[in-house]
Short mmCIF file of C-alpha atoms and ligand atoms in Angstrom, two decimals:
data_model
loop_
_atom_site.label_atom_id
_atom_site.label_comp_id
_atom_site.label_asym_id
_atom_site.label_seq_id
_atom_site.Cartn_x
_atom_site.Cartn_y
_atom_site.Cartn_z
CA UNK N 98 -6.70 18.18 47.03
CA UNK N 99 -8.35 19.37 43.95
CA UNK N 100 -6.91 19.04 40.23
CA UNK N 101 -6.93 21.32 37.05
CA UNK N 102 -9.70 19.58 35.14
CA UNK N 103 -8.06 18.62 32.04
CA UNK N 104 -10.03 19.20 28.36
CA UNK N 105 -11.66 16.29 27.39
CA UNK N 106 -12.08 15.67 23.14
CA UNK N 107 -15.38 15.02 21.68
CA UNK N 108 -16.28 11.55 21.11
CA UNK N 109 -18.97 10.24 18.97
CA UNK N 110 -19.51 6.56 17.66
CA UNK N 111 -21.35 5.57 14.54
CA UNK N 112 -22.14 2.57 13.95
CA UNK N 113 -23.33 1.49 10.62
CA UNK N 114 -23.35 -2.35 10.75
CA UNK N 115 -25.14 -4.38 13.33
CA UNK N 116 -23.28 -7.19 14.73
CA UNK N 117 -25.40 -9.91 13.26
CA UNK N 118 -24.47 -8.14 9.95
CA UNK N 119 -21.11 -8.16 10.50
CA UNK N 120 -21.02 -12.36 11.58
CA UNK N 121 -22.91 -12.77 8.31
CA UNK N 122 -20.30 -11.11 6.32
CA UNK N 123 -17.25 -12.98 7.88
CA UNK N 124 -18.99 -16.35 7.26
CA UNK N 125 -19.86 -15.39 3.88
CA UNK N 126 -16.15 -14.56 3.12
CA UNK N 127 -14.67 -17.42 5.45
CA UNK N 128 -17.05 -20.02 2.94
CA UNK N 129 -16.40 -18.44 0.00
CA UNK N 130 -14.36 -20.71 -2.32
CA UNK N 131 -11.37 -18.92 -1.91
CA UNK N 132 -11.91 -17.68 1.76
CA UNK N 133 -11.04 -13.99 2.34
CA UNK N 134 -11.64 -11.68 5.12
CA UNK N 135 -11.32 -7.67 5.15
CA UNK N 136 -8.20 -6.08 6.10
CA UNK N 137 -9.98 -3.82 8.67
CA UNK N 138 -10.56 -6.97 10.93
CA UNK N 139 -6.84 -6.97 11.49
CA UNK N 140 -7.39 -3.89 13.58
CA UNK N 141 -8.89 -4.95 17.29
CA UNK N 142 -7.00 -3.16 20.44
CA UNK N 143 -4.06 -5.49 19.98
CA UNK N 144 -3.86 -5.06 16.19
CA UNK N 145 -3.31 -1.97 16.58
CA UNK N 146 -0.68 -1.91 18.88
CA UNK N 147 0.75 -4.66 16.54
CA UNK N 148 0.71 -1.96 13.43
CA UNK N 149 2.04 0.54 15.50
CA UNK N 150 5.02 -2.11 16.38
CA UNK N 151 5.34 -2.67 12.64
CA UNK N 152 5.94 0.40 11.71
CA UNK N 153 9.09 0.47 13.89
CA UNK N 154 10.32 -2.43 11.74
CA UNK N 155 14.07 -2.22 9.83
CA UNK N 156 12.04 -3.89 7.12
CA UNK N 157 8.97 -1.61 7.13
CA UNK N 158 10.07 1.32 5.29
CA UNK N 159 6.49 3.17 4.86
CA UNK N 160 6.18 5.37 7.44
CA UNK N 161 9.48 6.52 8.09
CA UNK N 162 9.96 7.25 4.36
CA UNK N 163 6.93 8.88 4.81
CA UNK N 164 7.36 10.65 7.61
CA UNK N 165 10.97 11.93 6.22
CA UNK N 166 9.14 12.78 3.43
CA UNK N 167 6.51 15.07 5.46
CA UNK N 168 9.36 16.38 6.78
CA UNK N 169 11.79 17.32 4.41
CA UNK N 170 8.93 18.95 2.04
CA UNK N 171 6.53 20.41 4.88
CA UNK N 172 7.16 24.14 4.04
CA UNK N 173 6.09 23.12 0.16
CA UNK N 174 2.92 21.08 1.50
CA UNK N 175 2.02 23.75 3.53
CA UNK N 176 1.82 26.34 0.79
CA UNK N 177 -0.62 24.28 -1.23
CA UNK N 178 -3.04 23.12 1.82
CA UNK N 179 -5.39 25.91 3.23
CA UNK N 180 -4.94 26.79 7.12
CA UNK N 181 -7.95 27.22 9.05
CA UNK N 182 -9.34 23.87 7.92
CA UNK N 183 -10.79 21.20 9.95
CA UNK N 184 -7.83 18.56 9.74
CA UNK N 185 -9.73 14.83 9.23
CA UNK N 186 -7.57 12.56 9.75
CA UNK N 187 -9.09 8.81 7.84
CA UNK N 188 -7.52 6.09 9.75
CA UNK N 189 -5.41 7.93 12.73
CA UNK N 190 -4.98 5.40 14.93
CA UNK N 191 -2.21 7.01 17.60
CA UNK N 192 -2.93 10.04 16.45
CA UNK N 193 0.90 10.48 15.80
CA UNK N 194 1.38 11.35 12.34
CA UNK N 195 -1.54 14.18 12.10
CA UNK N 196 -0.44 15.83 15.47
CA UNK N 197 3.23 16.31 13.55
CA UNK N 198 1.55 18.43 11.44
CA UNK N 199 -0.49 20.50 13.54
CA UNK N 200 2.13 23.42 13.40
CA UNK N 201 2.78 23.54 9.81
CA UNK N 202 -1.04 22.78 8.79
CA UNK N 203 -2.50 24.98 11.64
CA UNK N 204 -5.79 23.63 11.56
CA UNK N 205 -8.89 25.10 13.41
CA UNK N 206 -9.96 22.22 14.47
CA UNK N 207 -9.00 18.42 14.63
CA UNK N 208 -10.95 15.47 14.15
CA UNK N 209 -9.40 11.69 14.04
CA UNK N 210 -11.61 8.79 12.68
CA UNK N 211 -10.83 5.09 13.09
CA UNK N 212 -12.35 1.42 13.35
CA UNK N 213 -10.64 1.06 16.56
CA UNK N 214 -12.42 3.14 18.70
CA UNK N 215 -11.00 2.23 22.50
CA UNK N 216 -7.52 2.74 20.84
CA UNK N 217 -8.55 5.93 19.17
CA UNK N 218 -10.28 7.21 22.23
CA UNK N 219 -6.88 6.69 24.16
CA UNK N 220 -5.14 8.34 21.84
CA UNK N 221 -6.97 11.44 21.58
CA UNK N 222 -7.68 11.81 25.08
CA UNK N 223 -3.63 11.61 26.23
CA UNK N 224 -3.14 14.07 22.37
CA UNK N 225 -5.68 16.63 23.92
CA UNK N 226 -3.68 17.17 27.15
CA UNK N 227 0.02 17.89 24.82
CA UNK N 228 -2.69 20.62 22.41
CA UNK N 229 -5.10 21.70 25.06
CA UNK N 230 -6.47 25.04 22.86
CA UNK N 231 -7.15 22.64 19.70
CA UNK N 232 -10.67 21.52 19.51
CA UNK N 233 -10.66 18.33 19.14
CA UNK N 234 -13.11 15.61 17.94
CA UNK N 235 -12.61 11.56 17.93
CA UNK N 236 -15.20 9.35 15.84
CA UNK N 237 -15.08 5.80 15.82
CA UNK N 238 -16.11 4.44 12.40
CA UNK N 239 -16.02 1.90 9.62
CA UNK N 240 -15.71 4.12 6.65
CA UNK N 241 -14.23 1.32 4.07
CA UNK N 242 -17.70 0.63 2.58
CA UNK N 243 -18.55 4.47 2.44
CA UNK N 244 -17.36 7.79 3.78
CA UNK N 245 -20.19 9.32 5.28
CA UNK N 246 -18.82 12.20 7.86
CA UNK N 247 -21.14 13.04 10.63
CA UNK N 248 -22.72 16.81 10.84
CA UNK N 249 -20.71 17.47 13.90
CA UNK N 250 -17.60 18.31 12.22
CA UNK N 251 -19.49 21.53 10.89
CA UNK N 252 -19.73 23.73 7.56
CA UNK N 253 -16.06 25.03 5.91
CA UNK N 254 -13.15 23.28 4.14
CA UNK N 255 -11.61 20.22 5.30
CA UNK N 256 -8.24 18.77 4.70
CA UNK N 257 -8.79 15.17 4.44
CA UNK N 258 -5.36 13.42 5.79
CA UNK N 259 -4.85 10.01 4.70
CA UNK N 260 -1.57 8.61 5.57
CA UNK N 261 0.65 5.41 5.17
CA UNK N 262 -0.43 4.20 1.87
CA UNK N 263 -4.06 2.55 3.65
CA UNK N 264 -5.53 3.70 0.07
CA UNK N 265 -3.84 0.27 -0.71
CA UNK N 266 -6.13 -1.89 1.00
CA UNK N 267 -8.86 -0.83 -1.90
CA UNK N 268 -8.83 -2.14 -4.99
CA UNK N 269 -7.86 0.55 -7.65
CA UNK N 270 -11.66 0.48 -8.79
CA UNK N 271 -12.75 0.97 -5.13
CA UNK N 272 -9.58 3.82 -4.79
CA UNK N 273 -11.51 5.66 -7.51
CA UNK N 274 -14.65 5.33 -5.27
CA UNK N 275 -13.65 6.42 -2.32
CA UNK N 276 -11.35 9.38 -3.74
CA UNK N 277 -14.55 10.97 -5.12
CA UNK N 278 -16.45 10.16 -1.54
CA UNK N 279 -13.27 12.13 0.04
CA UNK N 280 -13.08 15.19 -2.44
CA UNK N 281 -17.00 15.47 -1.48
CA UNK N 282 -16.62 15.17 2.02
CA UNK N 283 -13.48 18.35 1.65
CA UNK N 284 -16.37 20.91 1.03
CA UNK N 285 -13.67 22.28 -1.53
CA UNK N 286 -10.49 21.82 1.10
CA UNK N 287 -8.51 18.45 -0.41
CA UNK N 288 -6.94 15.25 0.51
CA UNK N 289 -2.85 15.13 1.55
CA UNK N 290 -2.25 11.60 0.55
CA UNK N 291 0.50 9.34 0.93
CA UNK N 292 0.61 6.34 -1.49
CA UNK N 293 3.64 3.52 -1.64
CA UNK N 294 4.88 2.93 -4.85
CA UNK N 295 6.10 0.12 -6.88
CA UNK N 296 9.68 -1.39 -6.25
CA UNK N 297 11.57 -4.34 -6.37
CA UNK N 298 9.52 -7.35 -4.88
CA UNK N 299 13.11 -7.89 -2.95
CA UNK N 300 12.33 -4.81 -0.99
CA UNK N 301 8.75 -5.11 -0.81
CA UNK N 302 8.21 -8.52 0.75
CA UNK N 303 10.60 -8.26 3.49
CA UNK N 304 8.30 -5.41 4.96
CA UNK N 305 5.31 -7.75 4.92
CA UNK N 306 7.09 -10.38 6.30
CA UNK N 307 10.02 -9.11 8.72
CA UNK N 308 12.35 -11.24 10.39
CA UNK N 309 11.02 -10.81 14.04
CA UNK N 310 7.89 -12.42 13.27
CA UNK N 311 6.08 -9.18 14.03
CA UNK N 312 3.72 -9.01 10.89
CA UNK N 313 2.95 -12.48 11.38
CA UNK N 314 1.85 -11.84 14.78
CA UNK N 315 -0.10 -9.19 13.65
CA UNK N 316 -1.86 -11.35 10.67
CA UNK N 317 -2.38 -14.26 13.32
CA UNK N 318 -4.20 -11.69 15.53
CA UNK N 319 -6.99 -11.64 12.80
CA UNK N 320 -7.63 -14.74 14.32
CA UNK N 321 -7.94 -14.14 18.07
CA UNK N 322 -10.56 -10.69 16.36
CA UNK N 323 -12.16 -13.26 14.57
CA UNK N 324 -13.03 -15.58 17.69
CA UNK N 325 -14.00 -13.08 19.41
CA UNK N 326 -16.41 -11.48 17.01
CA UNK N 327 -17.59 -14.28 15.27
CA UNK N 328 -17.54 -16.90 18.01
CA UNK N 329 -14.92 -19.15 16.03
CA UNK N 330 -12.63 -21.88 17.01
CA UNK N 331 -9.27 -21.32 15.57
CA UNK N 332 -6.40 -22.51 16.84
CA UNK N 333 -3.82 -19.77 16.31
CA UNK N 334 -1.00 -22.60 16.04
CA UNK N 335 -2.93 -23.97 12.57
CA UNK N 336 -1.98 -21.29 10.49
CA UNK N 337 1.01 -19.89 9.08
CA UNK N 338 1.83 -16.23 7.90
CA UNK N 339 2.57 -15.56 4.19
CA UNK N 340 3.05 -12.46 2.43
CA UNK N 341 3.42 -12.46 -1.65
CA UNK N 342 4.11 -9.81 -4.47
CA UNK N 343 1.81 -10.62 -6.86
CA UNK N 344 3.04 -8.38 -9.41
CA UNK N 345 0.89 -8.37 -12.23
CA UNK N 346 -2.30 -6.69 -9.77
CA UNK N 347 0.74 -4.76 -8.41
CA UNK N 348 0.04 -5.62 -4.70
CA UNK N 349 1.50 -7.14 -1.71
CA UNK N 350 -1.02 -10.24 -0.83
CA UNK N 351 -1.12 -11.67 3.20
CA UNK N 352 -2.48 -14.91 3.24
CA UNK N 353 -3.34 -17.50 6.73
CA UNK N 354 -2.39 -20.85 5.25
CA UNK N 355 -3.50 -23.92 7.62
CA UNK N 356 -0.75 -26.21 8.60
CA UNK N 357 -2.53 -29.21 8.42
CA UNK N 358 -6.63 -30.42 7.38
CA UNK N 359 -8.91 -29.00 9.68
CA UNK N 360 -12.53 -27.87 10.62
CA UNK N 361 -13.33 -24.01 11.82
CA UNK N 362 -16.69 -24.15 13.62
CA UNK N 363 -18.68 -20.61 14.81
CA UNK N 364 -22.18 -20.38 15.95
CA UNK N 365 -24.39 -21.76 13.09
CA UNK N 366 -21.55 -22.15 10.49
CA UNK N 367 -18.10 -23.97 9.46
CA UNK N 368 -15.48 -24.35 7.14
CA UNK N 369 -13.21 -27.09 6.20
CA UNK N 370 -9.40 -26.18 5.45
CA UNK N 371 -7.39 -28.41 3.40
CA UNK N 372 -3.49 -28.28 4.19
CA UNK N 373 -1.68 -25.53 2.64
CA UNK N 374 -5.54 -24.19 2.14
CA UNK N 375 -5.54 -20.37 2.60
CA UNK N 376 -7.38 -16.96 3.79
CA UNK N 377 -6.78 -14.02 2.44
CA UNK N 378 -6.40 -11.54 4.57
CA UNK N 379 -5.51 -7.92 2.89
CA UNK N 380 -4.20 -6.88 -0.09
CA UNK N 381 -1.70 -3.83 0.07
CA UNK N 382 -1.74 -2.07 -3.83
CA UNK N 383 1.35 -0.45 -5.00
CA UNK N 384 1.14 2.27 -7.39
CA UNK N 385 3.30 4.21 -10.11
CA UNK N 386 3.13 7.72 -9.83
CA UNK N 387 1.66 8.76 -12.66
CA UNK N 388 -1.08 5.92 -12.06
CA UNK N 389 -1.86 7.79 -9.03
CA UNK N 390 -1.81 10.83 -10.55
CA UNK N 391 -4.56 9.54 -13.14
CA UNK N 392 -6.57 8.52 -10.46
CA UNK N 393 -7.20 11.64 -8.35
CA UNK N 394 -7.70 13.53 -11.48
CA UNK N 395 -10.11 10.77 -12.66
CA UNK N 396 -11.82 11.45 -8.58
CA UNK N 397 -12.71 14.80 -9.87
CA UNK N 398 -9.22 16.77 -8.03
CA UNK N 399 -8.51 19.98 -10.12
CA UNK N 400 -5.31 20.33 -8.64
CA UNK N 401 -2.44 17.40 -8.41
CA UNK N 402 1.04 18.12 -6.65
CA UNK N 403 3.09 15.23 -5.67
CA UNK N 404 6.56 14.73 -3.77
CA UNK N 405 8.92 12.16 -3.49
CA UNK N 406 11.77 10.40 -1.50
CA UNK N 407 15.03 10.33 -3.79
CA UNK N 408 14.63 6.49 -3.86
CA UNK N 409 10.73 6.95 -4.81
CA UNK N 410 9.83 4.65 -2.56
CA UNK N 411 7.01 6.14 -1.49
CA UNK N 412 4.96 9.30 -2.43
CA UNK N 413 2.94 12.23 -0.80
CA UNK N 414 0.02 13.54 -2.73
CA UNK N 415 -2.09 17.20 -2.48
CA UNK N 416 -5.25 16.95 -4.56
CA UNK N 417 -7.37 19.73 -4.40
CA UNK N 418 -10.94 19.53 -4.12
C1 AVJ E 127 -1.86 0.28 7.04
C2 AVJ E 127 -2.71 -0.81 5.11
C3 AVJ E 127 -0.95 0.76 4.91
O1 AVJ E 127 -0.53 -2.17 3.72
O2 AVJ E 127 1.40 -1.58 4.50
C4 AVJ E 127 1.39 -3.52 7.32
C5 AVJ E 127 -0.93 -2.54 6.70
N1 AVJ E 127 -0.11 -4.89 6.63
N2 AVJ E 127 1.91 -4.76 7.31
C6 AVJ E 127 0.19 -1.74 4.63
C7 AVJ E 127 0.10 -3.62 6.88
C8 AVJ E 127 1.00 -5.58 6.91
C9 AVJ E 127 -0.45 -1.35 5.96
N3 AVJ E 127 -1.50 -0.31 5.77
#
């Protein structure tokens, strides 16, 4: 019994940081006064699938705003972005929201980048089989500190895809940054953006802290990353989930806040907790429109067009290269 073989994408991993690098920069931020770790350590295999739950959330209106949004306005996006691009999609975990858009976008060629490469890999491998004549390219990569594309994805314009508002783990200093890393890495394609915006802290904190306990789960999981990566100790029953509007940076802050005094140990380092002592864990920057706006132009974009739900909720964003 022989099978079809079935095509098999690309797959190429970078990586940038060596793992005694990364264990010095966890212990640096777990010691730190106010102890902080980056949001992209929330993402292990089981992160992931904890996002992906998230996002099914009543609470969690991002990405079905945003996919209504892609949606409703996909004929007007896809007179603005070029076709024939290489589609790069920052962040694409399942794959899910860039394969939507296959059709309307008609990209030559598609290439999905993420920190979490065994869940990207599975991903691309099961999206390959439903688009079997789309090239297709996976690479697993840490691009927070810098976007630096490998040579494999090839000469011509690229439409940079960066969904579900992850532009708001960066500070708006570091947005700026990385905006002008992405309209160099288009080769004169662009970025489709989508960016939530500010709203009531009523309707904002819910979604960072839903009733089911599935966001807290997914902040806990940090934890579990951590002990693995770092060789901690925590005791996933010390800590408690918190998620805050602080609204004078204009961001949604998740904090681990121990439930009583205690000592994290790791392999040539520690940390003492005080009760109600906390780690924070991401920060999730909501923006006004017209901020936004400002700050693609300010990236060097020539070209800004922007669409919105009727409750502007959230917003999608072409900015050409
Ligand atoms: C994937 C960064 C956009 O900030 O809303 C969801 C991550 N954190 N719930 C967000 C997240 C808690 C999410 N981003």
């Amino acid at each position: 019994m022989s099978f079809p073989s079935l095509p098999v994408p690309q797959f190429i991993q970078i990586h940038r940081d060596d793992p005694d690098a990364i264990r010095r920069e966890l212990a640096q931020g777990l010691q730190a006064a106010a102890a902080h770790t980056a949001p992209k350590y929330l993402y292990d295999a089981l992160g992931s699938r904890l996002f992906d739950a998230i996002t099914e959330l009543p609470e969690y209106y991002p990405t079905r705003t945003e996919a209504a949004l892609l949606a409703a306005h996909g004929a007007a996006i896809a007179a603005e972005v070029p076709k024939g691009a290489t589609l790069v999609d920052l962040g694409a975990g399942n794959c899910e929201k860039a394969a939507r858009l296959f059709g309307l976008l008609q990209p030559a060629r598609y290439v999905a980048v993420d920190i979490s490469v065994d869940y990207l890999r599975n991903a691309l491998q099961c999206l390959q089989r439903q688009f079997p004549a789309l090239p297709m390219l996976g690479v697993g990569l840490d691009f927070s500190a810098r976007l630096d594309l490998p040579a494999e994805l090839g000469e011509g314009p690229r439409v940079l895809f960066y969904p579900g508002s992850s532009i708001g783990n960066f500070t708006p200093e570091e947005a700026l940054v990385f905006l002008r890393q992405v309209r160099a890495a288009a080769q004169g394609g662009g970025l489709l953006i989508g960016v939530d915006l500010v709203k009531p802290a009523e309707l904002l904190v819910p979604a960072y802290d839903d009733a089911l306990g599935v966001t807290a789960a997914f902040n806990k999981n940090l934890l579990l990353h951590l002990n693995q990566v770092l060789g901690s100790d925590f005791a996933v029953h010390d800590w408690e989930h918190m998620a805050s509007f602080n609204t004078k940076a204009s961001r949604i802050e998740m904090h681990l806040r121990a439930r009583r005094g205690l000592t994290v140990r790791w392999p040539g380092g520690e940390r003492r907790f005080a009760l109600g002592e906390s780690i924070h864990t991401e920060n999730s920057y909501k923006y006004r429109p017209a901020d936004f706006q400002a700050l693609l132009l300010a990236a060097g974009y020539t070209r800004v067009q922007a669409w919105t739900d009727e409750r502007g909720w959230f917003g999608m964003f072409w900015a050409q290269g």
